[in-house]
């Protein structure tokens, strides 16, 4: 598995981590002609622009296949 600091360029499911913390699976989607994702924490859910996040030096892995139910 190879992490990258390159910003996602297409919608999909990605693993996302900041400061070598705990990875989270996030869905990157097209929102208002840009790529965004939502993160939930104790204060609720916040929407983030993937291009803005580059200032925080995130690491990305993906896109990964969407899970399926059998």
mmCIF file of N, CA and C in Angstrom:
data_model
loop_
_atom_site.group_PDB
_atom_site.id
_atom_site.type_symbol
_atom_site.label_atom_id
_atom_site.label_comp_id
_atom_site.label_asym_id
_atom_site.label_seq_id
_atom_site.Cartn_x
_atom_site.Cartn_y
_atom_site.Cartn_z
ATOM 1 N N UNK A 1 0.855 -1.173 0.000
ATOM 2 C CA UNK A 1 0.000 0.000 0.000
ATOM 3 C C UNK A 1 0.901 1.236 0.000
ATOM 4 N N UNK A 2 0.647 2.130 -0.944
ATOM 5 C CA UNK A 2 1.473 3.333 -1.061
ATOM 6 C C UNK A 2 0.609 4.581 -0.890
ATOM 7 N N UNK A 3 0.903 5.345 0.140
ATOM 8 C CA UNK A 3 0.226 6.604 0.391
ATOM 9 C C UNK A 3 0.847 7.689 -0.478
ATOM 10 N N UNK A 4 0.064 8.728 -0.773
ATOM 11 C CA UNK A 4 0.555 9.841 -1.571
ATOM 12 C C UNK A 4 0.015 11.159 -1.015
ATOM 13 N N UNK A 5 0.760 12.215 -1.243
ATOM 14 C CA UNK A 5 0.275 13.548 -0.852
ATOM 15 C C UNK A 5 -0.437 14.227 -2.024
ATOM 16 N N UNK A 6 -0.524 13.536 -3.164
ATOM 17 C CA UNK A 6 -1.225 14.099 -4.315
ATOM 18 C C UNK A 6 -2.729 14.127 -4.057
ATOM 19 N N UNK A 7 -3.336 15.252 -4.364
ATOM 20 C CA UNK A 7 -4.764 15.448 -4.162
ATOM 21 C C UNK A 7 -5.563 14.562 -5.125
ATOM 22 N N UNK A 8 -6.649 13.928 -4.654
ATOM 23 C CA UNK A 8 -7.484 13.144 -5.566
ATOM 24 C C UNK A 8 -7.969 13.996 -6.744
ATOM 25 N N UNK A 9 -8.075 13.352 -7.896
ATOM 26 C CA UNK A 9 -8.531 14.050 -9.091
ATOM 27 C C UNK A 9 -9.855 13.515 -9.602
ATOM 28 N N UNK A 10 -10.408 12.502 -8.924
ATOM 29 C CA UNK A 10 -11.678 11.927 -9.338
ATOM 30 C C UNK A 10 -12.461 11.487 -8.102
ATOM 31 N N UNK A 11 -13.790 11.475 -8.208
ATOM 32 C CA UNK A 11 -14.611 10.996 -7.093
ATOM 33 C C UNK A 11 -14.323 9.523 -6.808
ATOM 34 N N UNK A 12 -14.603 9.111 -5.595
ATOM 35 C CA UNK A 12 -14.422 7.721 -5.196
ATOM 36 C C UNK A 12 -14.196 7.614 -3.703
ATOM 37 N N UNK A 13 -13.877 6.407 -3.251
ATOM 38 C CA UNK A 13 -13.593 6.171 -1.839
ATOM 39 C C UNK A 13 -12.079 6.162 -1.661
ATOM 40 N N UNK A 14 -11.609 6.931 -0.683
ATOM 41 C CA UNK A 14 -10.184 7.051 -0.405
ATOM 42 C C UNK A 14 -9.929 6.842 1.081
ATOM 43 N N UNK A 15 -8.738 6.368 1.403
ATOM 44 C CA UNK A 15 -8.268 6.436 2.775
ATOM 45 C C UNK A 15 -7.540 7.764 2.909
ATOM 46 N N UNK A 16 -7.734 8.427 4.033
ATOM 47 C CA UNK A 16 -7.253 9.788 4.260
ATOM 48 C C UNK A 16 -6.654 9.850 5.655
ATOM 49 N N UNK A 17 -5.499 10.482 5.786
ATOM 50 C CA UNK A 17 -4.880 10.616 7.110
ATOM 51 C C UNK A 17 -4.146 11.959 7.205
ATOM 52 N N UNK A 18 -4.200 12.563 8.387
ATOM 53 C CA UNK A 18 -3.462 13.795 8.688
ATOM 54 C C UNK A 18 -2.463 13.504 9.792
ATOM 55 N N UNK A 19 -1.254 14.027 9.662
ATOM 56 C CA UNK A 19 -0.235 13.927 10.708
ATOM 57 C C UNK A 19 0.000 12.495 11.193
ATOM 58 N N UNK A 20 -0.043 11.555 10.284
ATOM 59 C CA UNK A 20 0.187 10.140 10.596
ATOM 60 C C UNK A 20 -0.750 9.633 11.692
ATOM 61 N N UNK A 21 -1.940 10.216 11.743
ATOM 62 C CA UNK A 21 -2.957 9.781 12.703
ATOM 63 C C UNK A 21 -3.688 8.549 12.211
ATOM 64 N N UNK A 22 -4.868 8.359 12.711
ATOM 65 C CA UNK A 22 -5.682 7.208 12.340
ATOM 66 C C UNK A 22 -6.298 7.426 10.957
ATOM 67 N N UNK A 23 -6.088 6.490 10.015
ATOM 68 C CA UNK A 23 -6.699 6.639 8.686
ATOM 69 C C UNK A 23 -8.217 6.560 8.755
ATOM 70 N N UNK A 24 -8.864 7.308 7.897
ATOM 71 C CA UNK A 24 -10.323 7.277 7.772
ATOM 72 C C UNK A 24 -10.670 7.005 6.321
ATOM 73 N N UNK A 25 -11.722 6.255 6.101
ATOM 74 C CA UNK A 25 -12.257 6.072 4.751
ATOM 75 C C UNK A 25 -13.221 7.224 4.500
ATOM 76 N N UNK A 26 -13.020 7.941 3.400
ATOM 77 C CA UNK A 26 -13.890 9.055 3.044
ATOM 78 C C UNK A 26 -14.346 8.894 1.600
ATOM 79 N N UNK A 27 -15.537 9.393 1.329
ATOM 80 C CA UNK A 27 -16.056 9.411 -0.032
ATOM 81 C C UNK A 27 -15.829 10.797 -0.601
ATOM 82 N N UNK A 28 -15.029 10.867 -1.642
ATOM 83 C CA UNK A 28 -14.779 12.130 -2.353
ATOM 84 C C UNK A 28 -15.824 12.222 -3.457
ATOM 85 N N UNK A 29 -16.504 13.345 -3.517
ATOM 86 C CA UNK A 29 -17.572 13.512 -4.498
ATOM 87 C C UNK A 29 -17.481 14.878 -5.153
ATOM 88 N N UNK A 30 -18.115 14.986 -6.293
ATOM 89 C CA UNK A 30 -18.152 16.230 -7.050
ATOM 90 C C UNK A 30 -19.246 17.107 -6.451
ATOM 91 N N UNK A 31 -18.880 18.275 -5.949
ATOM 92 C CA UNK A 31 -19.831 19.172 -5.307
ATOM 93 C C UNK A 31 -19.547 20.586 -5.797
ATOM 94 N N UNK A 32 -20.512 21.187 -6.449
ATOM 95 C CA UNK A 32 -20.367 22.558 -6.965
ATOM 96 C C UNK A 32 -19.126 22.696 -7.830
ATOM 97 N N UNK A 33 -18.931 21.755 -8.744
ATOM 98 C CA UNK A 33 -17.807 21.783 -9.685
ATOM 99 C C UNK A 33 -16.443 21.653 -9.019
ATOM 100 N N UNK A 34 -16.377 21.062 -7.834
ATOM 101 C CA UNK A 34 -15.102 20.792 -7.190
ATOM 102 C C UNK A 34 -15.226 19.496 -6.398
ATOM 103 N N UNK A 35 -14.092 18.953 -5.980
ATOM 104 C CA UNK A 35 -14.108 17.711 -5.216
ATOM 105 C C UNK A 35 -14.111 18.020 -3.733
ATOM 106 N N UNK A 36 -15.026 17.378 -2.993
ATOM 107 C CA UNK A 36 -15.174 17.595 -1.562
ATOM 108 C C UNK A 36 -15.347 16.255 -0.854
ATOM 109 N N UNK A 37 -15.198 16.270 0.462
ATOM 110 C CA UNK A 37 -15.516 15.105 1.273
ATOM 111 C C UNK A 37 -15.976 15.591 2.634
ATOM 112 N N UNK A 38 -16.677 14.742 3.352
ATOM 113 C CA UNK A 38 -17.199 15.074 4.675
ATOM 114 C C UNK A 38 -16.449 14.284 5.733
ATOM 115 N N UNK A 39 -16.180 14.922 6.870
ATOM 116 C CA UNK A 39 -15.594 14.253 8.022
ATOM 117 C C UNK A 39 -16.472 14.522 9.224
ATOM 118 N N UNK A 40 -16.738 13.477 9.987
ATOM 119 C CA UNK A 40 -17.519 13.612 11.213
ATOM 120 C C UNK A 40 -16.582 13.585 12.411
ATOM 121 N N UNK A 41 -16.891 14.419 13.395
ATOM 122 C CA UNK A 41 -16.165 14.390 14.655
ATOM 123 C C UNK A 41 -17.150 14.717 15.766
ATOM 124 N N UNK A 42 -16.665 15.021 16.943
ATOM 125 C CA UNK A 42 -17.547 15.286 18.083
ATOM 126 C C UNK A 42 -18.425 16.517 17.886
ATOM 127 N N UNK A 43 -18.011 17.415 17.001
ATOM 128 C CA UNK A 43 -18.769 18.644 16.759
ATOM 129 C C UNK A 43 -19.730 18.532 15.586
ATOM 130 N N UNK A 44 -19.861 17.345 15.014
ATOM 131 C CA UNK A 44 -20.756 17.160 13.879
ATOM 132 C C UNK A 44 -19.974 16.823 12.623
ATOM 133 N N UNK A 45 -20.550 17.143 11.493
ATOM 134 C CA UNK A 45 -19.942 16.833 10.204
ATOM 135 C C UNK A 45 -19.543 18.113 9.497
ATOM 136 N N UNK A 46 -18.335 18.107 8.946
ATOM 137 C CA UNK A 46 -17.838 19.267 8.206
ATOM 138 C C UNK A 46 -17.468 18.838 6.798
ATOM 139 N N UNK A 47 -17.689 19.716 5.838
ATOM 140 C CA UNK A 47 -17.347 19.461 4.433
ATOM 141 C C UNK A 47 -16.012 20.140 4.139
ATOM 142 N N UNK A 48 -15.133 19.405 3.465
ATOM 143 C CA UNK A 48 -13.810 19.918 3.129
ATOM 144 C C UNK A 48 -13.572 19.831 1.629
ATOM 145 N N UNK A 49 -12.935 20.831 1.088
ATOM 146 C CA UNK A 49 -12.507 20.839 -0.301
ATOM 147 C C UNK A 49 -11.165 20.113 -0.368
ATOM 148 N N UNK A 50 -11.041 19.098 -1.233
ATOM 149 C CA UNK A 50 -9.803 18.316 -1.274
ATOM 150 C C UNK A 50 -8.596 19.169 -1.662
ATOM 151 N N UNK A 51 -8.791 20.191 -2.497
ATOM 152 C CA UNK A 51 -7.669 21.030 -2.906
ATOM 153 C C UNK A 51 -7.211 21.943 -1.767
ATOM 154 N N UNK A 52 -8.142 22.396 -0.942
ATOM 155 C CA UNK A 52 -7.795 23.213 0.223
ATOM 156 C C UNK A 52 -6.995 22.397 1.234
ATOM 157 N N UNK A 53 -7.299 21.108 1.360
ATOM 158 C CA UNK A 53 -6.641 20.266 2.357
ATOM 159 C C UNK A 53 -5.148 20.103 2.109
ATOM 160 N N UNK A 54 -4.664 20.380 0.898
ATOM 161 C CA UNK A 54 -3.236 20.203 0.608
ATOM 162 C C UNK A 54 -2.364 21.068 1.517
ATOM 163 N N UNK A 55 -2.923 22.157 2.055
ATOM 164 C CA UNK A 55 -2.168 23.018 2.963
ATOM 165 C C UNK A 55 -1.889 22.340 4.303
ATOM 166 N N UNK A 56 -2.597 21.246 4.595
ATOM 167 C CA UNK A 56 -2.424 20.518 5.853
ATOM 168 C C UNK A 56 -1.606 19.244 5.667
ATOM 169 N N UNK A 57 -1.027 19.057 4.488
ATOM 170 C CA UNK A 57 -0.176 17.915 4.154
ATOM 171 C C UNK A 57 -0.835 16.566 4.453
ATOM 172 N N UNK A 58 -2.017 16.333 3.886
ATOM 173 C CA UNK A 58 -2.673 15.042 4.102
ATOM 174 C C UNK A 58 -2.011 13.947 3.260
ATOM 175 N N UNK A 59 -2.284 12.715 3.614
ATOM 176 C CA UNK A 59 -1.869 11.563 2.829
ATOM 177 C C UNK A 59 -3.139 10.866 2.350
ATOM 178 N N UNK A 60 -3.121 10.418 1.106
ATOM 179 C CA UNK A 60 -4.273 9.779 0.479
ATOM 180 C C UNK A 60 -3.889 8.402 -0.033
ATOM 181 N N UNK A 61 -4.851 7.502 -0.062
ATOM 182 C CA UNK A 61 -4.682 6.203 -0.702
ATOM 183 C C UNK A 61 -5.987 5.891 -1.429
ATOM 184 N N UNK A 62 -5.899 5.657 -2.728
ATOM 185 C CA UNK A 62 -7.110 5.332 -3.456
ATOM 186 C C UNK A 62 -7.109 5.931 -4.837
ATOM 187 N N UNK A 63 -8.242 5.832 -5.496
ATOM 188 C CA UNK A 63 -9.511 5.329 -4.946
ATOM 189 C C UNK A 63 -9.463 3.818 -4.744
ATOM 190 N N UNK A 64 -10.228 3.373 -3.750
ATOM 191 C CA UNK A 64 -10.331 1.946 -3.452
ATOM 192 C C UNK A 64 -11.701 1.466 -3.922
ATOM 193 N N UNK A 65 -11.847 0.173 -4.212
ATOM 194 C CA UNK A 65 -13.145 -0.338 -4.668
ATOM 195 C C UNK A 65 -14.229 -0.128 -3.601
ATOM 196 N N UNK A 66 -15.414 0.183 -4.067
ATOM 197 C CA UNK A 66 -16.545 0.350 -3.147
ATOM 198 C C UNK A 66 -16.941 -1.023 -2.599
ATOM 199 N N UNK A 67 -17.143 -1.130 -1.283
ATOM 200 C CA UNK A 67 -17.548 -2.417 -0.718
ATOM 201 C C UNK A 67 -18.897 -2.865 -1.279
ATOM 202 N N UNK A 68 -19.055 -4.160 -1.406
ATOM 203 C CA UNK A 68 -20.320 -4.719 -1.872
ATOM 204 C C UNK A 68 -20.857 -5.698 -0.826
ATOM 205 N N UNK A 69 -22.151 -5.800 -0.779
ATOM 206 C CA UNK A 69 -22.819 -6.755 0.118
ATOM 207 C C UNK A 69 -23.183 -7.993 -0.687
ATOM 208 N N UNK A 70 -22.881 -9.123 -0.157
ATOM 209 C CA UNK A 70 -23.227 -10.360 -0.870
ATOM 210 C C UNK A 70 -24.442 -11.007 -0.265
#
